[in-house]
Structures are given as structure tokens and as C-alpha cells.
Coordinates of C-alpha atoms in Angstrom, one line a residue:
X1 CA 261.7 172.8 -24.5
X2 CA 258.6 174.8 -23.3
X3 CA 259.4 177.3 -26.4
X4 CA 259.8 174.4 -29.1
X5 CA 256.4 172.9 -27.4
X6 CA 254.5 176.3 -27.7
X7 CA 256.1 176.8 -31.6
X8 CA 254.9 173.2 -32.4
X9 CA 251.3 174.0 -31.0
X10 CA 251.1 177.1 -32.8
X11 CA 252.0 175.4 -36.2
X12 CA 249.8 172.4 -36.0
X13 CA 247.1 174.6 -34.9
X14 CA 247.1 176.7 -38.2
X15 CA 247.6 173.3 -39.9
X16 CA 244.8 171.6 -38.4
X17 CA 242.6 174.7 -39.3
X18 CA 243.7 175.1 -42.8
X19 CA 243.7 171.4 -43.6
X20 CA 240.1 170.8 -42.5
X21 CA 238.9 174.4 -44.3
X22 CA 240.7 172.7 -47.5
X23 CA 238.5 169.5 -47.2
X24 CA 235.4 171.4 -47.0
X25 CA 235.7 174.4 -49.6
X26 CA 238.4 173.1 -52.0
X27 CA 239.0 169.1 -52.3
X28 CA 240.9 166.4 -51.3
X29 CA 243.8 167.5 -53.6
X30 CA 244.1 171.1 -52.4
X31 CA 244.6 169.4 -49.0
X32 CA 247.5 167.1 -50.4
X33 CA 249.2 170.2 -51.7
X34 CA 248.8 172.2 -48.6
X35 CA 250.2 169.2 -46.5
X36 CA 252.9 168.7 -48.5
X37 CA 254.0 172.6 -48.5
X38 CA 253.8 172.7 -44.7
X39 CA 255.5 169.3 -44.3
X40 CA 258.5 170.5 -46.4
X41 CA 258.4 174.0 -44.6
X42 CA 258.6 172.1 -41.2
X43 CA 261.3 170.2 -42.3
X44 CA 263.5 173.4 -44.0
X45 CA 263.1 174.8 -40.7
X46 CA 265.5 172.3 -39.4
X47 CA 268.0 172.9 -42.2
X48 CA 266.6 174.1 -45.7
X49 CA 269.7 173.2 -47.3
X50 CA 268.5 169.2 -47.0
X51 CA 264.9 169.8 -48.7
X52 CA 266.3 169.4 -52.3
X53 CA 267.7 165.8 -50.9
X54 CA 264.5 164.6 -49.4
X55 CA 262.6 165.8 -53.0
X56 CA 265.0 164.3 -55.0
X57 CA 265.3 160.9 -53.1
X58 CA 261.5 160.7 -52.9
X59 CA 261.0 161.6 -57.0
X60 CA 263.7 159.1 -58.0
X61 CA 262.0 156.5 -55.9
X62 CA 258.6 157.4 -57.3
X63 CA 259.9 157.0 -61.0
X64 CA 261.9 153.6 -60.8
X65 CA 258.7 152.3 -58.7
X66 CA 257.1 152.9 -61.9
X67 CA 259.3 151.8 -64.2
X68 CA 260.0 148.5 -62.4
X69 CA 256.3 148.1 -62.4
X70 CA 256.4 148.4 -66.4
X71 CA 259.1 146.3 -67.1
X72 CA 258.9 142.5 -67.2
X73 CA 262.5 141.2 -67.8
X74 CA 263.7 139.8 -64.6
X75 CA 267.0 141.1 -64.9
X76 CA 266.1 144.6 -66.0
X77 CA 263.7 144.9 -62.8
X78 CA 266.3 143.8 -60.8
X79 CA 269.2 146.2 -61.8
X80 CA 266.4 149.2 -61.2
X81 CA 265.8 147.3 -57.7
X82 CA 269.6 147.7 -57.1
X83 CA 270.0 151.0 -58.3
X84 CA 267.3 152.6 -55.7
X85 CA 268.5 150.7 -52.9
X86 CA 272.4 151.6 -53.7
X87 CA 271.3 155.2 -54.0
X88 CA 269.3 155.4 -50.8
X89 CA 271.6 153.5 -48.9
X90 CA 274.2 155.9 -50.8
X91 CA 272.4 159.0 -49.4
X92 CA 272.3 157.5 -46.2
X93 CA 275.8 156.2 -46.0
X94 CA 277.8 159.7 -47.2
X95 CA 275.8 161.7 -44.7
X96 CA 275.7 159.4 -41.8
X97 CA 278.7 157.5 -42.0
X98 CA 281.0 159.5 -44.0
X99 CA 282.8 161.3 -41.3
X100 CA 282.7 157.8 -39.4
X101 CA 284.5 156.0 -42.2
X102 CA 287.4 159.1 -42.1
X103 CA 287.7 158.8 -38.6
X104 CA 288.2 155.1 -38.4
X105 CA 290.8 155.6 -41.9
X106 CA 292.6 157.7 -40.0
X107 CA 292.9 155.3 -36.7
X108 CA 293.7 153.1 -38.6
X109 CA 296.8 154.8 -40.8
X110 CA 298.1 156.3 -37.2
X111 CA 298.2 152.6 -36.1
X112 CA 300.0 151.3 -39.1
X113 CA 302.6 154.6 -39.5
X114 CA 302.7 155.5 -35.5
X115 CA 301.6 159.4 -36.6
X116 CA 298.8 160.8 -34.9
X117 CA 295.0 160.3 -36.2
X118 CA 293.6 163.2 -38.0
X119 CA 290.9 164.1 -40.0
X120 CA 291.0 167.5 -41.9
X121 CA 287.8 169.5 -42.1
X122 CA 288.0 169.7 -45.4
X123 CA 287.0 166.2 -45.8
X124 CA 284.4 166.3 -43.2
X125 CA 280.7 166.3 -44.5
X126 CA 277.8 168.5 -42.9
X127 CA 276.0 167.0 -39.9
X128 CA 273.6 163.9 -41.4
X129 CA 269.8 165.6 -42.2
X130 CA 267.3 165.1 -39.7
X131 CA 265.5 162.0 -39.9
X132 CA 267.5 160.4 -42.9
X133 CA 267.2 157.0 -41.6
X134 CA 263.4 157.0 -41.4
X135 CA 262.5 158.6 -44.4
X136 CA 265.1 156.7 -46.4
X137 CA 263.8 153.4 -44.7
X138 CA 260.0 154.3 -45.7
X139 CA 261.1 155.3 -49.5
X140 CA 263.1 152.2 -49.9
X141 CA 260.0 149.8 -48.9
X142 CA 257.9 151.1 -51.4
X143 CA 260.2 150.4 -54.1
X144 CA 260.7 147.1 -52.6
X145 CA 257.2 146.6 -51.9
X146 CA 256.5 147.2 -56.2
X147 CA 259.4 145.1 -57.1
X148 CA 258.3 142.1 -55.2
X149 CA 254.7 142.8 -56.5
X150 CA 252.9 143.2 -52.9
X151 CA 252.4 147.1 -53.8
X152 CA 250.9 148.5 -57.5
X153 CA 252.9 151.5 -58.2
X154 CA 251.3 154.5 -57.1
X155 CA 249.5 156.9 -59.6
X156 CA 249.9 160.1 -57.7
X157 CA 253.4 161.9 -57.5
X158 CA 252.3 164.4 -54.8
X159 CA 250.6 161.7 -52.6
X160 CA 253.3 159.8 -53.1
X161 CA 255.9 163.3 -52.0
X162 CA 253.6 163.8 -49.0
X163 CA 253.8 160.0 -48.1
X164 CA 257.8 160.5 -47.5
X165 CA 257.3 164.0 -46.0
X166 CA 254.1 164.3 -43.9
X167 CA 255.6 166.1 -40.9
X168 CA 254.2 164.2 -38.1
X169 CA 256.4 160.9 -38.8
X170 CA 259.2 162.6 -40.5
X171 CA 261.7 163.4 -38.3
X172 CA 261.8 160.3 -35.9
X173 CA 259.1 158.1 -37.2
X174 CA 257.1 155.6 -36.7
X175 CA 258.3 154.3 -40.0
X176 CA 255.2 153.8 -41.7
X177 CA 254.4 151.3 -44.3
X178 CA 253.3 152.7 -47.9
X179 CA 250.6 150.3 -47.9
X180 CA 249.1 151.9 -44.7
X181 CA 249.6 155.4 -45.4
X182 CA 249.3 156.1 -49.4
X183 CA 245.7 154.9 -49.2
X184 CA 244.8 157.5 -46.7
X185 CA 246.0 160.2 -48.8
X186 CA 243.5 159.1 -51.4
X187 CA 240.2 158.9 -49.9
X188 CA 238.5 161.9 -47.7
X189 CA 239.4 162.4 -44.4
X190 CA 237.4 162.4 -41.6
X191 CA 237.7 163.3 -37.9
X192 CA 234.8 161.9 -35.3
X193 CA 234.5 163.1 -31.7
X194 CA 236.0 159.8 -30.7
X195 CA 239.0 160.4 -32.9
X196 CA 239.2 163.9 -31.9
X197 CA 239.3 162.8 -28.3
X198 CA 242.1 160.4 -28.9
X199 CA 244.5 162.4 -30.7
X200 CA 244.3 165.0 -27.8
X201 CA 244.5 162.1 -25.4
X202 CA 247.9 161.0 -26.8
X203 CA 249.2 164.0 -27.2
X204 CA 248.8 165.3 -23.9
X205 CA 250.3 161.8 -22.7
X206 CA 253.1 162.2 -25.1
X207 CA 254.2 165.7 -23.9
X208 CA 254.0 164.7 -20.3
X209 CA 256.3 161.9 -20.5
X210 CA 258.5 163.8 -22.5
X211 CA 258.6 167.0 -20.5
X212 CA 257.8 165.6 -17.1
X213 CA 259.2 162.2 -16.9
X214 CA 262.0 162.2 -19.3
X215 CA 263.7 165.0 -19.2
X216 CA 263.7 165.8 -15.7
X217 CA 265.1 162.2 -15.5
X218 CA 268.0 163.6 -18.0
X219 CA 268.7 166.6 -16.6
X220 CA 268.7 165.9 -13.0
X221 CA 270.1 162.2 -12.8
X222 CA 271.2 160.6 -16.3
X223 CA 273.4 163.3 -18.0
X224 CA 275.2 164.1 -14.7
X225 CA 275.5 160.2 -13.9
X226 CA 276.6 159.5 -17.2
X227 CA 279.5 162.1 -17.8
X228 CA 281.1 161.6 -14.2
X229 CA 280.1 158.0 -13.2
X230 CA 283.4 158.5 -10.3
X231 CA 281.9 161.1 -8.6
X232 CA 278.5 158.6 -7.7
X233 CA 278.1 155.8 -5.9
X234 CA 277.4 152.5 -7.4
X235 CA 273.3 152.8 -6.4
X236 CA 273.3 156.1 -7.8
X237 CA 275.0 154.7 -11.0
X238 CA 272.6 152.0 -11.1
X239 CA 269.8 154.5 -10.7
X240 CA 271.3 156.3 -13.3
X241 CA 271.1 153.5 -15.6
X242 CA 267.6 152.8 -14.8
X243 CA 267.1 156.5 -15.5
X244 CA 268.2 156.2 -19.1
X245 CA 266.1 153.4 -19.7
X246 CA 263.2 155.2 -18.5
X247 CA 264.2 158.3 -20.5
X248 CA 264.6 156.8 -23.5
X249 CA 261.4 155.0 -23.5
X250 CA 259.2 158.2 -22.3
X251 CA 261.4 160.1 -24.9
X252 CA 260.8 158.1 -27.9
X253 CA 257.7 156.6 -27.0
X254 CA 256.2 160.2 -25.9
X255 CA 257.4 161.6 -29.5
X256 CA 255.7 159.0 -30.9
X257 CA 252.3 159.4 -29.2
X258 CA 252.7 163.2 -30.2
X259 CA 253.3 162.1 -33.6
X260 CA 250.2 159.1 -33.8
X261 CA 247.7 162.3 -31.8
X262 CA 248.9 164.7 -34.5
X263 CA 248.2 162.4 -37.5
X264 CA 245.1 161.6 -35.8
X265 CA 243.8 165.1 -35.7
X266 CA 244.2 165.3 -39.3
X267 CA 242.7 162.4 -40.2
X268 CA 245.4 160.0 -40.6
X269 CA 246.3 156.9 -38.6
X270 CA 249.4 155.5 -37.9
X271 CA 250.2 152.1 -36.4
X272 CA 251.6 151.4 -32.9
X273 CA 255.2 151.4 -31.8
X274 CA 255.6 150.7 -28.4
X275 CA 253.9 148.4 -26.1
X276 CA 255.1 148.5 -22.8
X277 CA 258.6 147.1 -24.0
X278 CA 260.1 146.6 -20.3
X279 CA 257.2 144.0 -19.5
X280 CA 259.0 141.8 -22.0
X281 CA 260.0 138.0 -20.9
X282 CA 262.7 137.9 -23.4
X283 CA 264.9 140.0 -25.7
X284 CA 262.5 138.5 -28.9
X285 CA 259.6 139.8 -26.8
X286 CA 261.5 142.9 -26.5
X287 CA 261.9 143.6 -30.1
X288 CA 257.8 143.0 -30.7
X289 CA 257.2 145.9 -28.4
X290 CA 260.3 148.1 -28.5
X291 CA 260.3 150.6 -31.9
X292 CA 257.8 148.0 -33.5
X293 CA 257.8 150.1 -37.0
X294 CA 261.7 149.5 -37.2
X295 CA 261.8 145.9 -35.8
X296 CA 259.3 144.9 -37.9
X297 CA 260.9 146.5 -40.9
X298 CA 264.1 144.7 -40.4
X299 CA 262.3 141.4 -40.0
X300 CA 261.0 141.8 -43.7
X301 CA 263.6 144.0 -45.8
X302 CA 266.6 142.7 -43.6
X303 CA 266.2 139.2 -41.6
X304 CA 263.6 137.5 -44.2
X305 CA 265.6 138.4 -47.2
X306 CA 268.9 137.1 -45.6
X307 CA 267.3 133.8 -45.0
X308 CA 265.5 134.1 -41.5
X309 CA 265.0 130.9 -39.7
X310 CA 264.5 128.6 -43.0
X311 CA 268.1 127.2 -43.1
X312 CA 270.3 125.6 -40.2
X313 CA 270.1 126.8 -36.8
X314 CA 273.8 128.5 -37.3
X315 CA 272.2 130.1 -40.4
X316 CA 269.7 131.5 -38.6
X317 CA 272.0 132.9 -35.6
X318 CA 273.7 134.3 -38.4
X319 CA 271.0 136.3 -40.0
X320 CA 269.8 137.3 -36.4
X321 CA 273.4 138.6 -35.7
X322 CA 273.7 140.4 -38.9
X323 CA 270.4 142.1 -38.9
X324 CA 271.2 143.9 -35.1
X325 CA 274.5 144.6 -36.5
X326 CA 273.1 146.7 -38.8
X327 CA 270.6 147.4 -36.6
X328 CA 273.0 149.1 -34.2
X329 CA 274.6 151.0 -37.3
X330 CA 271.4 152.4 -38.3
X331 CA 271.2 154.2 -34.8
X332 CA 274.4 156.0 -35.0
X333 CA 277.9 156.1 -36.8
X334 CA 279.7 154.8 -33.7
X335 CA 281.3 151.3 -32.8
X336 CA 279.4 151.7 -29.8
X337 CA 276.1 151.1 -31.4
X338 CA 277.7 148.6 -33.1
X339 CA 278.5 146.6 -30.2
X340 CA 274.9 147.5 -28.6
X341 CA 273.6 145.6 -31.9
X342 CA 275.8 143.0 -31.2
X343 CA 274.7 142.2 -27.6
X344 CA 270.9 142.4 -28.8
X345 CA 271.7 140.0 -31.6
X346 CA 273.7 137.5 -29.1
X347 CA 270.9 138.0 -26.7
X348 CA 268.2 136.9 -29.3
X349 CA 270.1 134.1 -30.3
X350 CA 271.0 132.9 -26.9
X351 CA 267.1 133.1 -26.6
X352 CA 266.1 131.1 -29.7
X353 CA 268.8 128.2 -28.6
X354 CA 267.0 128.2 -25.1
X355 CA 263.5 128.4 -26.5
X356 CA 264.5 125.3 -28.8
X357 CA 265.8 123.2 -26.1
X358 CA 262.7 124.1 -24.1
X359 CA 260.7 122.9 -26.9
X360 CA 262.2 119.4 -27.5
X361 CA 262.4 119.1 -23.6
X362 CA 258.3 119.4 -23.2
X363 CA 258.5 117.1 -26.6
X364 CA 260.4 114.1 -25.2
X365 CA 258.3 114.4 -21.6
X366 CA 256.3 112.0 -21.0
X367 CA 252.4 112.8 -20.6
X368 CA 250.7 115.9 -20.6
X369 CA 250.9 116.2 -17.2
X370 CA 254.8 116.5 -17.0
X371 CA 254.7 118.8 -19.9
X372 CA 252.7 120.8 -17.7
X373 CA 254.9 121.0 -15.0
X374 CA 257.9 121.8 -16.9
X375 CA 256.1 124.4 -18.6
X376 CA 257.7 128.5 -18.0
X377 CA 254.1 130.0 -17.4
X378 CA 254.3 130.0 -13.5
X379 CA 254.1 133.3 -12.4
X380 CA 257.3 133.8 -10.7
X381 CA 259.0 132.4 -13.8
X382 CA 257.7 135.0 -15.7
X383 CA 258.9 137.8 -13.2
X384 CA 262.1 136.4 -13.0
X385 CA 262.5 136.5 -17.1
X386 CA 261.1 140.0 -17.1
X387 CA 263.8 141.6 -14.5
X388 CA 266.2 139.2 -16.4
X389 CA 265.7 140.8 -19.9
X390 CA 265.4 144.3 -18.3
X391 CA 268.5 144.4 -16.9
X392 CA 270.1 142.7 -20.0
X393 CA 268.3 145.4 -22.0
X394 CA 270.0 147.9 -19.8
X395 CA 273.1 146.9 -19.9
X396 CA 273.3 147.2 -23.5
X397 CA 271.6 150.9 -23.0
X398 CA 274.9 151.7 -21.4
X399 CA 277.0 151.3 -24.7
X400 CA 274.2 153.0 -26.6
X401 CA 274.5 155.8 -24.0
X402 CA 277.8 156.5 -23.7
X403 CA 280.3 158.6 -26.1
X404 CA 283.4 155.8 -26.1
X405 CA 284.0 152.6 -24.8
X406 CA 286.1 153.7 -22.1
X407 CA 283.3 155.4 -20.2
X408 CA 281.1 152.5 -20.5
X409 CA 284.2 150.6 -18.8
X410 CA 284.3 153.4 -16.2
X411 CA 280.3 152.9 -15.0
X412 CA 280.7 149.1 -15.3
X413 CA 283.6 149.4 -12.9
X414 CA 282.0 152.0 -10.6
X415 CA 278.8 149.7 -10.2
X416 CA 281.4 146.8 -9.4
X417 CA 282.2 149.0 -5.9
X418 CA 278.7 148.1 -4.6
X419 CA 279.0 151.7 -2.7
X420 CA 275.2 152.4 -1.7
X421 CA 275.3 156.0 -0.1
X422 CA 272.8 157.9 -2.2
X423 CA 272.6 162.0 -1.3
X424 CA 271.9 162.7 -5.1
X425 CA 268.7 160.4 -4.9
X426 CA 265.9 162.7 -3.5
X427 CA 262.4 161.5 -3.2
X428 CA 261.1 163.5 -6.2
X429 CA 263.6 162.0 -8.5
X430 CA 263.2 158.3 -7.4
X431 CA 259.4 158.9 -7.4
X432 CA 259.9 159.9 -11.1
X433 CA 261.8 157.0 -11.9
X434 CA 259.7 154.6 -10.2
X435 CA 256.3 156.3 -12.5
X436 CA 258.2 156.0 -15.6
X437 CA 258.9 152.5 -14.8
X438 CA 256.0 150.8 -13.2
X439 CA 253.9 152.8 -15.5
X440 CA 254.8 149.1 -17.4
X441 CA 253.1 147.0 -15.5
X442 CA 249.7 149.0 -14.8
X443 CA 247.0 146.8 -16.7
X444 CA 246.4 147.5 -20.0
X445 CA 242.6 147.6 -19.1
X446 CA 243.2 150.7 -16.7
X447 CA 245.1 152.7 -19.8
X448 CA 241.9 151.9 -22.1
X449 CA 239.3 152.7 -19.5
X450 CA 241.2 156.2 -18.7
X451 CA 241.3 157.0 -22.5
X452 CA 237.8 156.0 -23.1
X453 CA 236.9 158.3 -20.0
X454 CA 238.8 161.1 -21.9
X455 CA 237.2 160.6 -24.8
X456 CA 233.8 160.2 -23.5
X457 CA 234.2 163.4 -21.1
X458 CA 232.3 166.4 -22.3
X459 CA 234.4 169.1 -23.9
X460 CA 234.8 171.7 -21.1
X461 CA 236.0 168.9 -19.0
X462 CA 238.5 167.8 -21.6
X463 CA 239.6 171.5 -21.9
X464 CA 239.9 171.6 -18.3
X465 CA 241.9 168.8 -18.0
X466 CA 244.5 169.6 -20.8
X467 CA 244.3 173.1 -19.1
X468 CA 246.2 171.0 -16.1
X469 CA 248.6 169.3 -18.6
X470 CA 249.5 172.5 -19.5
X471 CA 250.5 174.0 -16.4
X472 CA 252.1 170.8 -15.1
X473 CA 254.5 171.2 -18.5
X474 CA 254.7 174.9 -17.6
X475 CA 256.2 174.1 -14.1
X476 CA 258.3 170.9 -15.5
X477 CA 260.0 172.9 -18.1
X478 CA 263.5 173.6 -18.1
X479 CA 265.2 176.8 -19.8
X480 CA 267.5 174.5 -21.2
X481 CA 265.5 172.3 -23.8
X482 CA 266.2 168.8 -24.2
X483 CA 266.4 167.4 -28.1
X484 CA 264.3 164.4 -28.5
X485 CA 266.6 161.4 -28.4
X486 CA 265.6 159.9 -31.8
X487 CA 266.1 163.2 -33.7
X488 CA 270.1 162.4 -34.0
X489 CA 269.0 159.0 -35.7

């Protein structure tokens, strides 16, 4: 991980210098071309064979959006929209779900014929391109926005290619809307002292989350427990489940912090993607805080087009379930991910039904005093809601993390033993887990105060603090690099 961090630091330093030098001496267009080339180079470093894919899909969406904007016949416009959605989902489906479809077809054939299930290697495709789920959604949302009349077709082909391929958010988000990012490539960028300090602060925080917290929890607790749960007590398995909840949050929000900070240092601002999700009081609140760019994308481009909550209650529950099932499948080609989506869809439906029942009870209460007494605003109730929501999310994380349902059953069975010996939970590991989880409950004003203090600090003091972070990363970094969790999606 440290080697990868150093490589990214060297790469970003060169991009930073080159980008701002071009702004000063050659103009905005030269900067756009430079950032596009380095973004394509960044992507090609993962696997150059997929570079034509991102270029071709971006080009087709750019041209189709312009054609849709010129066309006045509703049927023709709809046909072009269907074409771009089919093309994007076709690419996504082929590269991400083809092997999954083959495996399930082979399993069904084996069930019907009694023959062993097998899939020939000749029928398999390459591993899916890194970040295909992210850049597919971003490019597709642009065409849909143009079709809806919410966004004019963009005039610059190069800026559109850069919107899709911009390296800080290319491989794992956040999913940035075209209306938020494209205008930033049209105007001259700026970088104030405050923005530079904020960008460095975010990158440092993101690296600490990833290297110090997420990687250490993964290597020393989570991977071991999930690989052999039968070797651990119920308490240690529970710590492993909590550890994965902390790992995936620190890993993904850490990547997001690095992406947002890197973009900010280049004069581009990304939207917020996490807001202390384990502080949520219900699942709806959780999805307003977790992977915000994905949850809002699913809401705007799937849930609302399906009908949202405009129909009957049964239709609303159906729409919630479809959205979350497809959201689970978006994360990976596995029935485990689908079941994870099912659990969240079910939880959201129950949450909605409960909230509506409480609302009806309040509206039927006699007098404001009784309505106030029936309110769920008291701290003990809120704390209980947070606790229940967190544990339901952790239950769903089990199915997200394991490779098979049998492994999930094994973990749940081990939890049911209620054994409490814990020789595999040293104090340092418990401390890391506590920091990763309890940081959610630090008042936001304290975080803002720390951020403001770093931004306001003199440059030598900022440098000293960043040096201390670098030393901490060096000490914590493992020889075994742990890839970002969401790189697989």
C-alpha cells in the first residue's frame, strides 16, 4: 500500500505542477487536453486494453445527447435514449455479469440434467474494467438529463471526455453529476490558500483512514475472521463483523476524501459522499449518509422513474425493493450482493411503514401535548434507533463480504454460540476498531474546528503535520498492499 501511495503522490505532484503551469502559460484548453491525457494514462496503467471502451462509450453518449437535443419528434428522441441506455447497460452487463450468467446457466443445467456444473474458459470474458460501474452511470446520466431538458448538450467534446475520465473520481467515484462538473472545466480554475489547505487536509485524513485504520483492521481481524469463523469465539466473530463495518467505511470514505482533496488541489470541487452513516437512526437516514452520490443517483434515475412514492403503498414498497435489488446487483455479480440489496430494500420498506404508522398515530392524538409525548425525539429512543440500525446494517454487511451463503451461515452460527474468550483481540486492535467506529459520534463542530485550524495554520506548521502523517503511514503500512474495496465495483 505504501508503494502505491508513493506512486500516486509522484503522479499527482507531476499533474499538479503541469496543470497549473498550463493554466498560467497556455490557457484553459491546454489544461483540459493535459488532464484528459493524464486521466487516460492513469486508467491505462490499470489495464490499457480497456481504454478504447471508456473512449468509445463517452464518444457515443456525447453524440447521442447532441442528436437528442436537435430532434423534435418524441418517438425518435425516445429511441435514441433507449439506444444509449441499452449501450451503456450492455457494456456493463457484458463485462460485469457475463461470467455470472454463465455460472448460473451451468448450475441450472446441472440441476435439470444431473451433470456436473462447469463453464468452459473459452466462454468467459476478461475481468471487468476498473470503475466501469461508476463511469457508466455518469455518462448515462448526462444523456438522460439532456433528454429530460434539464441540461443543454455540452459543446466541447474534449471537456465531455474529461468529465467522464477525470482521474480523481474515475475508478471508484464519487459519481459526479454532469451539471456539477462540466461547468467547472469551462471556467478558469482557481486555488486559494484555504482551498489548498482543505485539499491537503482531506488527502491526509483519507490516507489515515485507509492505511492506519482500514488496512490494519482488514489484515489483523476481518480477513482472518471471515475466512475461518469456526476458529474464533462468538465475541471475536462479532468484533470481525464490526471490523468489516469500520473497514469498508474507512476504506471507501478514505478513498473519497483523497479523491475530493486531489480534485480540489486541481481547482475542481466534488460533492460530499459520506456523512457519518453509522449515526443514522433508520435505514432511510443511512442511505442519506452512505455513498450519497450512488443513493441519489438510484433515487433520481431509477426509483422516481419507477413511480417513487406517487402510487399506492404497495407500489412504493415494490419500487423500493426493485431499486435496492438492482443497487445490490450493481455492486457485484453475485447472489450475495442481491440478497444484501434485498435486506436493505426490506429494511427501507419496514422503515417507511413504521414512520407512516407513527405519523397516523400522531395525527390522531388528542391535543399537542399528547402528540409531543408520543414523539420519538427523546435521546434514549434516538440512541436505541441508532443501535438497531447499525446492527441491521452489520447483518447485511455479512452477506456483502462473504463469497458464499454457506460462509454467511457459518458466521451466523458461530455468533449463536455466545462464546466470549478473546485471545485474538489485543488492546491495540480493539483501540483501532473503537476509533474507527466512535469517530462517527464526534460532534461535527470539532471536526470543522480541526479542519479550520489546519487551513489557518502557517505553511511550515502544515508541512510538519503532514510529515507526521507520512511517518504514521510509513509505520502502519503493511508489506501486503490492500486494494480499495470499491475498486472491484
